[in-house]
Amino acid sequence: MAAPLLSAALRGGRAFGTAAALCRRAAPLGPMPNEDIDVSNLEALEKYRSFTRYFKLAEKESRKPRWWKTYRQHTSPQPEPKTDISLPHDKLSRAKEIKGRKKILRENHQNAEMERAARLRTVLIPLDEVRAEWEKTSGPFHKQRVAQHCGIFRDLFKGATFTPWVTLRVEYSQEDEQLVPVYYGNIVAPSEASSPPAVSYEADEGSLWTLLLTNPDGHLRDTDSEYLHWLVTNIPGNDITSGKEICHYLPPFPAMGTGYHRFVFLLFKQDCPIDFSEDVRPMPCHSLKMRTFSTFDFYRKHEDAMTPAGLAFFQCQWDSSVTWVFHQLLNMREPVFEFVRPPVYHPPQVKFPRHQPLRYLDRYRDTTEPTYGIY
């Protein structure tokens, strides 16, 4: 093929093939950078025409671990691997998931009534079905991400995480027959959570569960400890009333001035009946010392027989009902936390101030006369 192209080049044509053939046989441009070379005999070194091989080797070298830290490793270090303590779950294959979605799309395309309602903007989306589908697919991962963002795993399980595969529904009933639900970080007033809530979840027949309510932000003496508000163990199925109440329900009591507190509902699945005699509180239990609790220690003690499976939490801050809880139930004075503002700082006075406002000396007067908000 080179002969016709060469003859075409001799006749004055544009010989693209000949140029490419000659380029392949020409000498390369130079040696590979960053290689151990023998400088005494540079002519005998292998030479390369492009930087393709150099780029590949450079990428390969950049992936190798180094004894030093790069700028990116200093500014954004990799997080430590976290222990997954969630229930084992059968993951649906990606191919089956896509196949199911395509089947639904085909059915929707063949539905003339749905097409007409969508065109006329009268189609109604079944929100209950959407929520049920979300709970089965991406809902547990969204809940895990929200709990991770709010520091639930960091404060309760020392960094270990779990995926809440079991949907935990918690609702507080009110006097006007309304229900206040607990989602994943919504705000619930202490007066709305004064009585035990209605808890429901899907459970197999013959299974055993443990329900826990704790407050990781409300301890008055130890910041690393919690207050136990409710603990029911050995629950058969989803019948909370049939379980053994180890610690009766105590309403939330976030102290005034401490901001929002997190109240976390945890659902554990038991492998077998567990003896919780060491965790039993007296009835009634209105002592904060006996209510002191640690979810991490509680789980470590029974980790061989139970696994966290469900999660729900809400936030609440002080209201007038908290005063009644402190005075009537806990029989103690209500603590009040206030922010004490430090005095206004002024730099040392200069004898000859320059570039200062006209009322500079008013900052250093001994009198308590106000300066009308200028300083």
Coordinates of C-alpha atoms in Angstrom, one line a residue, residues 20-291:
A20 CA 2.1 8.1 8.9
A21 CA 4.3 5.2 7.8
L22 CA 7.4 7.3 7.9
C23 CA 6.4 8.6 11.3
R24 CA 6.2 5.1 12.7
R25 CA 9.7 4.4 11.5
A26 CA 11.2 7.7 12.7
A27 CA 13.3 8.0 15.8
P28 CA 11.4 8.8 19.1
L29 CA 11.5 12.2 20.7
G30 CA 13.5 11.4 23.9
P31 CA 13.8 9.3 27.1
M32 CA 11.1 8.8 29.6
P33 CA 11.2 11.3 32.5
N34 CA 11.5 10.2 36.1
E35 CA 13.2 6.9 35.2
D36 CA 16.5 5.5 36.4
I37 CA 18.7 6.0 33.4
D38 CA 22.4 5.5 32.6
V39 CA 23.6 9.0 31.8
S40 CA 27.0 7.7 30.5
N41 CA 25.3 6.2 27.4
L42 CA 22.3 8.3 26.4
E43 CA 22.3 7.2 22.8
A44 CA 21.5 3.6 23.8
L45 CA 18.4 4.5 25.7
E46 CA 14.9 3.6 24.5
K47 CA 13.1 6.6 23.3
Y48 CA 9.4 7.4 23.0
R49 CA 7.4 9.4 20.5
S50 CA 4.6 10.6 22.9
F51 CA 3.8 11.1 26.6
T52 CA 1.1 8.4 26.6
R53 CA 3.2 5.8 28.5
Y54 CA 4.5 8.6 30.7
F55 CA 0.9 9.6 31.7
K56 CA 0.0 6.0 32.5
L57 CA 3.1 5.5 34.6
A58 CA 2.5 8.8 36.4
E59 CA -1.1 7.9 37.2
K60 CA 0.1 4.5 38.5
E61 CA 2.8 6.1 40.7
S62 CA 0.3 8.6 42.1
R63 CA -1.9 5.8 43.4
K64 CA 0.8 4.2 45.4
P65 CA 0.9 4.8 49.1
R66 CA 3.5 7.3 50.3
W67 CA 5.1 7.8 53.7
W68 CA 4.3 11.5 53.5
K69 CA 0.9 13.2 53.4
T70 CA -0.2 15.2 50.4
Y71 CA -2.0 18.6 50.6
R72 CA -5.4 16.9 50.0
Q73 CA -4.8 14.4 52.7
H74 CA -4.0 17.2 55.1
T75 CA -7.0 19.3 54.2
S76 CA -9.6 16.5 53.8
P77 CA -8.4 13.4 55.6
Q78 CA -10.2 10.2 54.9
P79 CA -12.7 9.2 57.6
E80 CA -12.0 6.2 59.7
P81 CA -14.0 3.0 58.7
K82 CA -17.1 2.6 60.8
T83 CA -18.5 -0.6 62.2
D84 CA -21.8 -1.7 60.7
I85 CA -24.0 -3.3 63.3
S86 CA -27.3 -3.4 61.4
L87 CA -29.5 -6.4 60.6
P88 CA -28.5 -8.6 57.7
H89 CA -30.6 -7.7 54.7
D90 CA -31.1 -9.4 51.3
K91 CA -30.2 -6.8 48.7
L92 CA -32.1 -6.8 45.5
S93 CA -29.9 -7.1 42.5
R94 CA -29.6 -4.1 40.3
A95 CA -30.7 -6.0 37.2
K96 CA -34.0 -7.1 38.9
E97 CA -34.6 -3.6 40.1
I98 CA -34.2 -2.1 36.7
K99 CA -36.4 -4.8 35.2
G100 CA -39.2 -4.1 37.6
R101 CA -39.0 -0.3 36.9
K102 CA -39.2 -0.9 33.2
K103 CA -42.2 -3.2 33.7
I104 CA -44.0 -0.4 35.6
L105 CA -43.1 2.1 32.9
R106 CA -44.5 -0.1 30.2
E107 CA -47.7 -0.6 32.2
N108 CA -48.0 3.2 32.6
H109 CA -47.5 3.8 28.9
Q110 CA -50.2 1.4 28.0
N111 CA -52.7 2.9 30.5
A112 CA -54.8 5.3 28.4
E113 CA -56.7 6.7 31.4
M114 CA -53.5 7.6 33.2
E115 CA -52.1 9.3 30.1
R116 CA -55.3 11.4 29.7
A117 CA -55.4 12.4 33.4
A118 CA -51.7 13.4 33.2
R119 CA -52.4 15.5 30.1
L120 CA -55.3 17.2 31.7
R121 CA -53.4 17.6 35.0
T122 CA -56.0 15.7 37.0
V123 CA -54.0 12.6 37.9
L124 CA -53.8 11.9 41.6
I125 CA -50.6 10.4 43.1
P126 CA -51.2 7.8 45.9
L127 CA -48.9 9.2 48.6
D128 CA -49.4 6.2 50.8
E129 CA -48.1 3.9 48.1
V130 CA -45.2 6.2 47.4
R131 CA -44.2 6.3 51.1
A132 CA -44.5 2.5 51.3
E133 CA -42.2 2.2 48.3
W134 CA -39.8 4.6 49.8
E135 CA -39.7 2.7 53.1
K136 CA -38.7 -0.4 51.2
T137 CA -36.1 1.0 48.9
S138 CA -34.1 4.1 49.7
G139 CA -35.9 5.2 52.9
P140 CA -33.6 3.3 55.4
F141 CA -30.5 4.8 53.8
H142 CA -32.0 8.3 54.0
K143 CA -32.8 7.8 57.7
Q144 CA -29.3 6.6 58.3
R145 CA -27.9 9.7 56.6
V146 CA -30.1 12.0 58.7
A147 CA -29.1 10.2 61.9
Q148 CA -25.5 10.4 61.0
H149 CA -25.8 14.2 60.3
C150 CA -27.5 14.7 63.7
G151 CA -24.8 12.8 65.6
I152 CA -27.0 10.0 66.8
F153 CA -24.5 7.2 66.0
R154 CA -21.6 9.3 67.3
D155 CA -23.2 9.9 70.7
L156 CA -25.0 6.6 71.3
F157 CA -22.8 3.9 69.6
K158 CA -19.4 5.6 69.7
G159 CA -19.3 5.9 65.9
A160 CA -20.8 2.5 64.9
T161 CA -23.6 2.8 62.4
F162 CA -26.6 0.7 61.4
T163 CA -29.3 0.9 58.7
P164 CA -32.8 1.1 60.2
W165 CA -34.4 -1.6 58.0
V166 CA -37.5 -1.8 60.3
T167 CA -39.9 1.1 60.0
L168 CA -40.6 2.5 63.5
R169 CA -43.8 4.5 63.7
V170 CA -44.2 6.6 66.9
E171 CA -47.2 8.8 67.6
Y172 CA -48.2 10.9 70.7
S173 CA -51.9 11.2 71.2
Q174 CA -53.4 14.5 72.4
E175 CA -56.5 15.5 74.3
D176 CA -58.2 16.8 71.2
E177 CA -57.8 13.4 69.5
Q178 CA -54.9 14.7 67.4
L179 CA -51.7 12.7 66.8
V180 CA -48.2 14.2 67.0
P181 CA -45.9 11.9 65.0
V182 CA -42.2 11.4 65.5
Y183 CA -40.2 11.3 62.4
Y184 CA -36.4 11.9 62.1
G185 CA -35.6 15.1 63.9
N186 CA -38.9 17.0 63.9
I187 CA -39.8 19.3 66.8
V188 CA -42.2 18.0 69.5
A189 CA -43.0 20.1 72.6
P190 CA -42.6 18.5 76.0
S191 CA -46.3 19.1 76.8
E192 CA -47.2 17.0 73.7
A193 CA -45.0 14.1 74.9
S194 CA -46.3 14.0 78.4
S195 CA -47.7 10.4 78.1
P196 CA -46.3 7.2 76.5
P197 CA -46.7 7.2 72.7
A198 CA -48.2 4.5 70.5
V199 CA -45.5 2.6 68.8
S200 CA -46.0 0.2 65.9
Y201 CA -43.7 -1.7 63.5
E202 CA -43.9 -4.8 61.3
A203 CA -42.7 -7.9 63.0
D204 CA -42.8 -11.6 62.3
E205 CA -44.8 -13.9 64.6
G206 CA -42.7 -15.3 67.4
S207 CA -40.0 -12.6 67.2
L208 CA -38.8 -10.6 70.3
W209 CA -38.0 -6.9 70.4
T210 CA -36.6 -4.3 72.8
L211 CA -37.8 -0.6 72.7
L212 CA -35.6 2.1 74.2
L213 CA -36.1 5.9 74.6
T214 CA -33.1 7.9 75.7
N215 CA -31.9 11.6 75.9
P216 CA -28.2 12.0 75.1
D217 CA -28.3 15.8 75.6
G218 CA -30.0 16.3 79.0
H219 CA -27.7 15.0 81.7
L220 CA -27.1 17.7 84.3
R221 CA -23.8 16.5 85.6
D222 CA -22.0 14.2 83.0
T223 CA -22.0 15.3 79.4
D224 CA -21.1 11.7 78.2
S225 CA -24.1 10.1 80.0
E226 CA -27.7 9.9 79.1
Y227 CA -31.1 9.8 80.8
L228 CA -33.2 6.8 80.3
H229 CA -36.9 7.7 79.6
W230 CA -38.4 4.4 78.6
L231 CA -37.3 0.8 78.3
V232 CA -39.5 -2.2 77.3
T233 CA -37.9 -5.6 76.7
N234 CA -38.9 -9.0 75.4
I235 CA -41.8 -7.6 73.3
P236 CA -43.6 -10.5 71.5
G237 CA -44.1 -9.3 67.9
N238 CA -45.3 -5.7 67.8
D239 CA -47.5 -5.8 70.9
I240 CA -45.8 -3.3 73.2
T241 CA -48.2 -3.8 76.1
S242 CA -47.2 -7.5 76.3
G243 CA -43.5 -6.7 76.8
K244 CA -41.8 -6.3 80.1
E245 CA -41.4 -2.7 81.2
I246 CA -38.0 -2.4 82.7
C247 CA -38.2 1.4 83.2
H248 CA -41.5 3.2 83.0
Y249 CA -42.0 6.3 80.8
L250 CA -40.8 9.6 82.0
P251 CA -41.8 12.8 80.1
P252 CA -39.1 15.0 78.5
F253 CA -37.6 17.6 80.8
P254 CA -35.1 19.8 78.8
A255 CA -33.8 22.4 81.2
M256 CA -34.3 26.1 80.5
G257 CA -31.5 27.6 78.5
T258 CA -30.0 24.4 77.2
G259 CA -31.6 24.6 73.7
Y260 CA -32.9 21.7 71.8
H261 CA -32.5 18.1 73.1
R262 CA -32.6 14.9 71.0
F263 CA -34.9 12.1 72.2
V264 CA -34.1 8.9 70.4
F265 CA -36.3 5.8 70.0
L266 CA -34.3 2.7 69.3
L267 CA -35.7 -0.7 68.4
F268 CA -33.6 -3.8 68.9
K269 CA -34.4 -7.2 67.5
Q270 CA -33.7 -10.1 69.9
D271 CA -32.5 -13.5 68.8
C272 CA -33.8 -15.1 72.0
P273 CA -35.3 -14.1 75.4
I274 CA -32.8 -12.0 77.3
D275 CA -32.5 -11.6 81.1
F276 CA -32.5 -7.8 81.8
S277 CA -32.6 -8.2 85.6
E278 CA -29.5 -6.0 85.9
D279 CA -31.2 -3.1 84.1
V280 CA -34.4 -3.1 86.1
R281 CA -35.4 0.2 87.7
P282 CA -37.8 0.5 90.6
M283 CA -41.4 1.4 90.0
P284 CA -41.9 4.4 90.1
C285 CA -38.3 5.6 89.3
H286 CA -38.1 9.4 89.7
S287 CA -34.4 9.5 90.6
L288 CA -32.1 11.1 88.0
K289 CA -29.2 9.1 89.4
M290 CA -31.0 5.8 88.7
R291 CA -32.1 7.1 85.3

